[in-house]
Amino acid sequence: MRARRSCLAVPGSNPRFLEKAQGLPADEVFLDLEDSVAAGAKDEARRNVVAALREGDWTGKTVVVRVNDVTTRWTYRDVIEVVEGAGDRLDCVMLPKVRDASHVAWLDTLLGQIERATGLPEGRIGIEAQIEDARGLVNVDDIATSSPRLETLVFGPADFMASIGMRTLVVGEQPPGYGEGDAYHYILMRILMAARAHGLQAIDGPYLQIRDLDGFRRVALRSAALGFDGKWVLHPSQVEAANEVFSPSQEDYDHAELILDAYEYYTTVEKRGAVMLGDEMIDEASRKMALVVAAKGRAAGLPRTSSFTPPA
Ligand code: GLV
Ligand code: MG
């Protein structure tokens, strides 16, 4: 699985941002041809994006282009120009406003045709699907199995809130009047369940109050706590925050590695399946939970600052 703690949105119509994004420590960048690009600037944005992919240095990042949704007049040309022009530089295509599996199947077919025509390895370019309205959410299980290229399901809060009539204009924040709970809980969990049931990553969408870093952290922590793999970032200041929020803490990482080592020792050397580690009982299920945290910590490059000592 590719790291996607921070997924940086970069408008394809802005060459300065396309340049600047290359130097930021985001796990993923997606060069946007959709909603951050005005209708009159789509052609130029495609050219900018192909040039940035060809000439830029994107080393160490997952590189994605977001095309327009399948109901527009732009989508086919977005895919053809970008993949013909720079398909070898591209990890995934992001498809917004996916409402049913046929949208992804269409993109899968078109990618296959371009790959065959241009000699690119077949099936290498992945797909990210944005879930942005009620129909997409109702069909999310079908969408999750719509193509072997699919790598992630991405929540699109702005479009989603608009489509269901949620009464707020502040993307990512709770609607005024909703006193308790989290208005996004069901949507986030539904997407997460579909992703996990089918071995995909689940990514949370943008928080638009870009000057409110505390607000970003608070909202990001909620989806990170549920198990989401990462979140969109719209501004350099959000990148480090997302990388931190979607990595385990040093303490949790050390503890996870400790559980793994202790469990290994007790089950193999002492041949016991449920044992005490300090005040905590650990068993096979604890090992699985520890594996999740340890994998995220290793992927984030955290060092180990403690180790397991077998009893004398
Ligand atoms: C992202 O595309 C969103 O609509 O929030
Ligand atoms: Mg959207």
mmCIF file with all atom_site columns, N, CA and C in Angstrom, residues 151-190:
data_model
loop_
_atom_site.group_PDB
_atom_site.id
_atom_site.type_symbol
_atom_site.label_atom_id
_atom_site.label_alt_id
_atom_site.label_comp_id
_atom_site.label_asym_id
_atom_site.label_entity_id
_atom_site.label_seq_id
_atom_site.pdbx_PDB_ins_code
_atom_site.Cartn_x
_atom_site.Cartn_y
_atom_site.Cartn_z
_atom_site.occupancy
_atom_site.B_iso_or_equiv
_atom_site.pdbx_formal_charge
_atom_site.auth_seq_id
_atom_site.auth_comp_id
_atom_site.auth_asym_id
_atom_site.auth_atom_id
_atom_site.pdbx_PDB_model_num
ATOM 1   N N  . GLU A 1 151 ? -7.572  1.678  -5.783 1.00 0.00 ? 151 GLU A N  1
ATOM 2   C CA . GLU A 1 151 ? -6.693  1.669  -4.600 1.00 0.00 ? 151 GLU A CA 1
ATOM 3   C C  . GLU A 1 151 ? -7.330  2.334  -3.393 1.00 0.00 ? 151 GLU A C  1
ATOM 4   N N  . THR A 1 152 ? -8.165  3.350  -3.621 1.00 0.00 ? 152 THR A N  1
ATOM 5   C CA . THR A 1 152 ? -8.723  4.083  -2.477 1.00 0.00 ? 152 THR A CA 1
ATOM 6   C C  . THR A 1 152 ? -10.153 4.527  -2.741 1.00 0.00 ? 152 THR A C  1
ATOM 7   N N  . LEU A 1 153 ? -10.893 4.676  -1.640 1.00 0.00 ? 153 LEU A N  1
ATOM 8   C CA . LEU A 1 153 ? -12.173 5.381  -1.657 1.00 0.00 ? 153 LEU A CA 1
ATOM 9   C C  . LEU A 1 153 ? -11.939 6.692  -0.911 1.00 0.00 ? 153 LEU A C  1
ATOM 10  N N  . VAL A 1 154 ? -12.370 7.777  -1.511 1.00 0.00 ? 154 VAL A N  1
ATOM 11  C CA . VAL A 1 154 ? -12.071 9.109  -0.972 1.00 0.00 ? 154 VAL A CA 1
ATOM 12  C C  . VAL A 1 154 ? -13.372 9.839  -0.673 1.00 0.00 ? 154 VAL A C  1
ATOM 13  N N  . PHE A 1 155 ? -13.537 10.277 0.560  1.00 0.00 ? 155 PHE A N  1
ATOM 14  C CA . PHE A 1 155 ? -14.723 11.052 0.937  1.00 0.00 ? 155 PHE A CA 1
ATOM 15  C C  . PHE A 1 155 ? -14.581 12.483 0.429  1.00 0.00 ? 155 PHE A C  1
ATOM 16  N N  . GLY A 1 156 ? -15.619 12.979 -0.257 1.00 0.00 ? 156 GLY A N  1
ATOM 17  C CA . GLY A 1 156 ? -15.615 14.374 -0.738 1.00 0.00 ? 156 GLY A CA 1
ATOM 18  C C  . GLY A 1 156 ? -16.653 15.184 0.019  1.00 0.00 ? 156 GLY A C  1
ATOM 19  N N  . PRO A 1 157 ? -16.276 15.756 1.160  1.00 0.00 ? 157 PRO A N  1
ATOM 20  C CA . PRO A 1 157 ? -17.277 16.371 2.039  1.00 0.00 ? 157 PRO A CA 1
ATOM 21  C C  . PRO A 1 157 ? -18.018 17.557 1.418  1.00 0.00 ? 157 PRO A C  1
ATOM 22  N N  . ALA A 1 158 ? -17.318 18.383 0.636  1.00 0.00 ? 158 ALA A N  1
ATOM 23  C CA . ALA A 1 158 ? -17.982 19.590 0.124  1.00 0.00 ? 158 ALA A CA 1
ATOM 24  C C  . ALA A 1 158 ? -19.141 19.207 -0.793 1.00 0.00 ? 158 ALA A C  1
ATOM 25  N N  . ASP A 1 159 ? -18.848 18.406 -1.811 1.00 0.00 ? 159 ASP A N  1
ATOM 26  C CA . ASP A 1 159 ? -19.914 17.980 -2.705 1.00 0.00 ? 159 ASP A CA 1
ATOM 27  C C  . ASP A 1 159 ? -20.958 17.161 -1.962 1.00 0.00 ? 159 ASP A C  1
ATOM 28  N N  . PHE A 1 160 ? -20.499 16.345 -1.023 1.00 0.00 ? 160 PHE A N  1
ATOM 29  C CA . PHE A 1 160 ? -21.434 15.461 -0.312 1.00 0.00 ? 160 PHE A CA 1
ATOM 30  C C  . PHE A 1 160 ? -22.431 16.284 0.506  1.00 0.00 ? 160 PHE A C  1
ATOM 31  N N  . MET A 1 161 ? -21.925 17.266 1.246  1.00 0.00 ? 161 MET A N  1
ATOM 32  C CA . MET A 1 161 ? -22.809 18.077 2.078  1.00 0.00 ? 161 MET A CA 1
ATOM 33  C C  . MET A 1 161 ? -23.820 18.799 1.206  1.00 0.00 ? 161 MET A C  1
ATOM 34  N N  . ALA A 1 162 ? -23.360 19.312 0.062  1.00 0.00 ? 162 ALA A N  1
ATOM 35  C CA . ALA A 1 162 ? -24.275 19.999 -0.850 1.00 0.00 ? 162 ALA A CA 1
ATOM 36  C C  . ALA A 1 162 ? -25.337 19.029 -1.357 1.00 0.00 ? 162 ALA A C  1
ATOM 37  N N  . SER A 1 163 ? -24.904 17.815 -1.714 1.00 0.00 ? 163 SER A N  1
ATOM 38  C CA . SER A 1 163 ? -25.835 16.887 -2.367 1.00 0.00 ? 163 SER A CA 1
ATOM 39  C C  . SER A 1 163 ? -26.909 16.383 -1.415 1.00 0.00 ? 163 SER A C  1
ATOM 40  N N  . ILE A 1 164 ? -26.600 16.273 -0.133 1.00 0.00 ? 164 ILE A N  1
ATOM 41  C CA . ILE A 1 164 ? -27.637 15.778 0.781  1.00 0.00 ? 164 ILE A CA 1
ATOM 42  C C  . ILE A 1 164 ? -28.406 16.921 1.454  1.00 0.00 ? 164 ILE A C  1
ATOM 43  N N  . GLY A 1 165 ? -28.028 18.162 1.174  1.00 0.00 ? 165 GLY A N  1
ATOM 44  C CA . GLY A 1 165 ? -28.753 19.289 1.754  1.00 0.00 ? 165 GLY A CA 1
ATOM 45  C C  . GLY A 1 165 ? -28.364 19.576 3.187  1.00 0.00 ? 165 GLY A C  1
ATOM 46  N N  . MET A 1 166 ? -27.145 19.220 3.574  1.00 0.00 ? 166 MET A N  1
ATOM 47  C CA . MET A 1 166 ? -26.694 19.519 4.941  1.00 0.00 ? 166 MET A CA 1
ATOM 48  C C  . MET A 1 166 ? -26.596 21.026 5.107  1.00 0.00 ? 166 MET A C  1
ATOM 49  N N  . ARG A 1 167 ? -27.121 21.541 6.252  1.00 0.00 ? 167 ARG A N  1
ATOM 50  C CA . ARG A 1 167 ? -27.299 22.977 6.378  1.00 0.00 ? 167 ARG A CA 1
ATOM 51  C C  . ARG A 1 167 ? -26.084 23.677 6.965  1.00 0.00 ? 167 ARG A C  1
ATOM 52  N N  . THR A 1 168 ? -25.041 23.792 6.158  1.00 0.00 ? 168 THR A N  1
ATOM 53  C CA . THR A 1 168 ? -23.860 24.542 6.586  1.00 0.00 ? 168 THR A CA 1
ATOM 54  C C  . THR A 1 168 ? -23.055 24.939 5.355  1.00 0.00 ? 168 THR A C  1
ATOM 55  N N  . LEU A 1 169 ? -22.242 25.950 5.529  1.00 0.00 ? 169 LEU A N  1
ATOM 56  C CA . LEU A 1 169 ? -21.363 26.363 4.435  1.00 0.00 ? 169 LEU A CA 1
ATOM 57  C C  . LEU A 1 169 ? -19.901 26.129 4.786  1.00 0.00 ? 169 LEU A C  1
ATOM 58  N N  . VAL A 1 170 ? -19.633 25.556 5.967  1.00 0.00 ? 170 VAL A N  1
ATOM 59  C CA . VAL A 1 170 ? -18.246 25.374 6.407  1.00 0.00 ? 170 VAL A CA 1
ATOM 60  C C  . VAL A 1 170 ? -17.846 23.909 6.225  1.00 0.00 ? 170 VAL A C  1
ATOM 61  N N  . VAL A 1 171 ? -17.066 23.656 5.181  1.00 0.00 ? 171 VAL A N  1
ATOM 62  C CA . VAL A 1 171 ? -16.759 22.271 4.810  1.00 0.00 ? 171 VAL A CA 1
ATOM 63  C C  . VAL A 1 171 ? -15.889 21.597 5.863  1.00 0.00 ? 171 VAL A C  1
ATOM 64  N N  . GLY A 1 172 ? -16.347 20.461 6.331  1.00 0.00 ? 172 GLY A N  1
ATOM 65  C CA . GLY A 1 172 ? -15.578 19.683 7.292  1.00 0.00 ? 172 GLY A CA 1
ATOM 66  C C  . GLY A 1 172 ? -15.996 19.928 8.725  1.00 0.00 ? 172 GLY A C  1
ATOM 67  N N  . GLU A 1 173 ? -16.766 20.989 8.970  1.00 0.00 ? 173 GLU A N  1
ATOM 68  C CA . GLU A 1 173 ? -17.226 21.265 10.336 1.00 0.00 ? 173 GLU A CA 1
ATOM 69  C C  . GLU A 1 173 ? -18.666 20.772 10.517 1.00 0.00 ? 173 GLU A C  1
ATOM 70  N N  . GLN A 1 174 ? -19.062 20.616 11.772 1.00 0.00 ? 174 GLN A N  1
ATOM 71  C CA . GLN A 1 174 ? -20.415 20.160 12.080 1.00 0.00 ? 174 GLN A CA 1
ATOM 72  C C  . GLN A 1 174 ? -21.443 21.223 11.667 1.00 0.00 ? 174 GLN A C  1
ATOM 73  N N  . PRO A 1 175 ? -22.602 20.807 11.149 1.00 0.00 ? 175 PRO A N  1
ATOM 74  C CA . PRO A 1 175 ? -23.628 21.794 10.800 1.00 0.00 ? 175 PRO A CA 1
ATOM 75  C C  . PRO A 1 175 ? -24.203 22.438 12.068 1.00 0.00 ? 175 PRO A C  1
ATOM 76  N N  . PRO A 1 176 ? -24.385 23.771 12.050 1.00 0.00 ? 176 PRO A N  1
ATOM 77  C CA . PRO A 1 176 ? -24.946 24.432 13.222 1.00 0.00 ? 176 PRO A CA 1
ATOM 78  C C  . PRO A 1 176 ? -26.306 23.830 13.565 1.00 0.00 ? 176 PRO A C  1
ATOM 79  N N  . GLY A 1 177 ? -26.575 23.641 14.852 1.00 0.00 ? 177 GLY A N  1
ATOM 80  C CA . GLY A 1 177 ? -27.853 23.065 15.259 1.00 0.00 ? 177 GLY A CA 1
ATOM 81  C C  . GLY A 1 177 ? -27.748 21.579 15.539 1.00 0.00 ? 177 GLY A C  1
ATOM 82  N N  . TYR A 1 178 ? -26.652 20.962 15.052 1.00 0.00 ? 178 TYR A N  1
ATOM 83  C CA . TYR A 1 178 ? -26.460 19.539 15.325 1.00 0.00 ? 178 TYR A CA 1
ATOM 84  C C  . TYR A 1 178 ? -25.605 19.443 16.575 1.00 0.00 ? 178 TYR A C  1
ATOM 85  N N  . GLY A 1 179 ? -26.282 19.392 17.707 1.00 0.00 ? 179 GLY A N  1
ATOM 86  C CA . GLY A 1 179 ? -25.596 19.586 18.978 1.00 0.00 ? 179 GLY A CA 1
ATOM 87  C C  . GLY A 1 179 ? -24.677 18.456 19.383 1.00 0.00 ? 179 GLY A C  1
ATOM 88  N N  . GLU A 1 180 ? -25.108 17.233 19.129 1.00 0.00 ? 180 GLU A N  1
ATOM 89  C CA . GLU A 1 180 ? -24.332 16.105 19.649 1.00 0.00 ? 180 GLU A CA 1
ATOM 90  C C  . GLU A 1 180 ? -23.901 15.178 18.530 1.00 0.00 ? 180 GLU A C  1
ATOM 91  N N  . GLY A 1 181 ? -22.885 14.398 18.819 1.00 0.00 ? 181 GLY A N  1
ATOM 92  C CA . GLY A 1 181 ? -22.443 13.412 17.832 1.00 0.00 ? 181 GLY A CA 1
ATOM 93  C C  . GLY A 1 181 ? -21.654 14.072 16.716 1.00 0.00 ? 181 GLY A C  1
ATOM 94  N N  . ASP A 1 182 ? -21.427 13.280 15.659 1.00 0.00 ? 182 ASP A N  1
ATOM 95  C CA . ASP A 1 182 ? -20.642 13.740 14.528 1.00 0.00 ? 182 ASP A CA 1
ATOM 96  C C  . ASP A 1 182 ? -21.485 13.503 13.281 1.00 0.00 ? 182 ASP A C  1
ATOM 97  N N  . ALA A 1 183 ? -21.860 14.597 12.607 1.00 0.00 ? 183 ALA A N  1
ATOM 98  C CA . ALA A 1 183 ? -22.739 14.491 11.443 1.00 0.00 ? 183 ALA A CA 1
ATOM 99  C C  . ALA A 1 183 ? -22.113 13.653 10.327 1.00 0.00 ? 183 ALA A C  1
ATOM 100 N N  . TYR A 1 184 ? -20.799 13.446 10.365 1.00 0.00 ? 184 TYR A N  1
ATOM 101 C CA . TYR A 1 184 ? -20.124 12.680 9.296  1.00 0.00 ? 184 TYR A CA 1
ATOM 102 C C  . TYR A 1 184 ? -19.875 11.223 9.671  1.00 0.00 ? 184 TYR A C  1
ATOM 103 N N  . HIS A 1 185 ? -20.235 10.870 10.903 1.00 0.00 ? 185 HIS A N  1
ATOM 104 C CA . HIS A 1 185 ? -19.821 9.555  11.394 1.00 0.00 ? 185 HIS A CA 1
ATOM 105 C C  . HIS A 1 185 ? -20.308 8.414  10.493 1.00 0.00 ? 185 HIS A C  1
ATOM 106 N N  . TYR A 1 186 ? -21.599 8.455  10.167 1.00 0.00 ? 186 TYR A N  1
ATOM 107 C CA . TYR A 1 186 ? -22.151 7.363  9.356  1.00 0.00 ? 186 TYR A CA 1
ATOM 108 C C  . TYR A 1 186 ? -21.452 7.290  7.991  1.00 0.00 ? 186 TYR A C  1
ATOM 109 N N  . ILE A 1 187 ? -21.276 8.454  7.364  1.00 0.00 ? 187 ILE A N  1
ATOM 110 C CA . ILE A 1 187 ? -20.686 8.481  6.017  1.00 0.00 ? 187 ILE A CA 1
ATOM 111 C C  . ILE A 1 187 ? -19.253 7.947  6.064  1.00 0.00 ? 187 ILE A C  1
ATOM 112 N N  . LEU A 1 188 ? -18.487 8.443  7.039  1.00 0.00 ? 188 LEU A N  1
ATOM 113 C CA . LEU A 1 188 ? -17.086 8.002  7.153  1.00 0.00 ? 188 LEU A CA 1
ATOM 114 C C  . LEU A 1 188 ? -17.026 6.492  7.405  1.00 0.00 ? 188 LEU A C  1
ATOM 115 N N  . MET A 1 189 ? -17.860 6.004  8.310  1.00 0.00 ? 189 MET A N  1
ATOM 116 C CA . MET A 1 189 ? -17.830 4.580  8.642  1.00 0.00 ? 189 MET A CA 1
ATOM 117 C C  . MET A 1 189 ? -18.272 3.720  7.454  1.00 0.00 ? 189 MET A C  1
ATOM 118 N N  . ARG A 1 190 ? -19.273 4.205  6.734  1.00 0.00 ? 190 ARG A N  1
ATOM 119 C CA . ARG A 1 190 ? -19.769 3.445  5.573  1.00 0.00 ? 190 ARG A CA 1
ATOM 120 C C  . ARG A 1 190 ? -18.651 3.285  4.540  1.00 0.00 ? 190 ARG A C  1
#
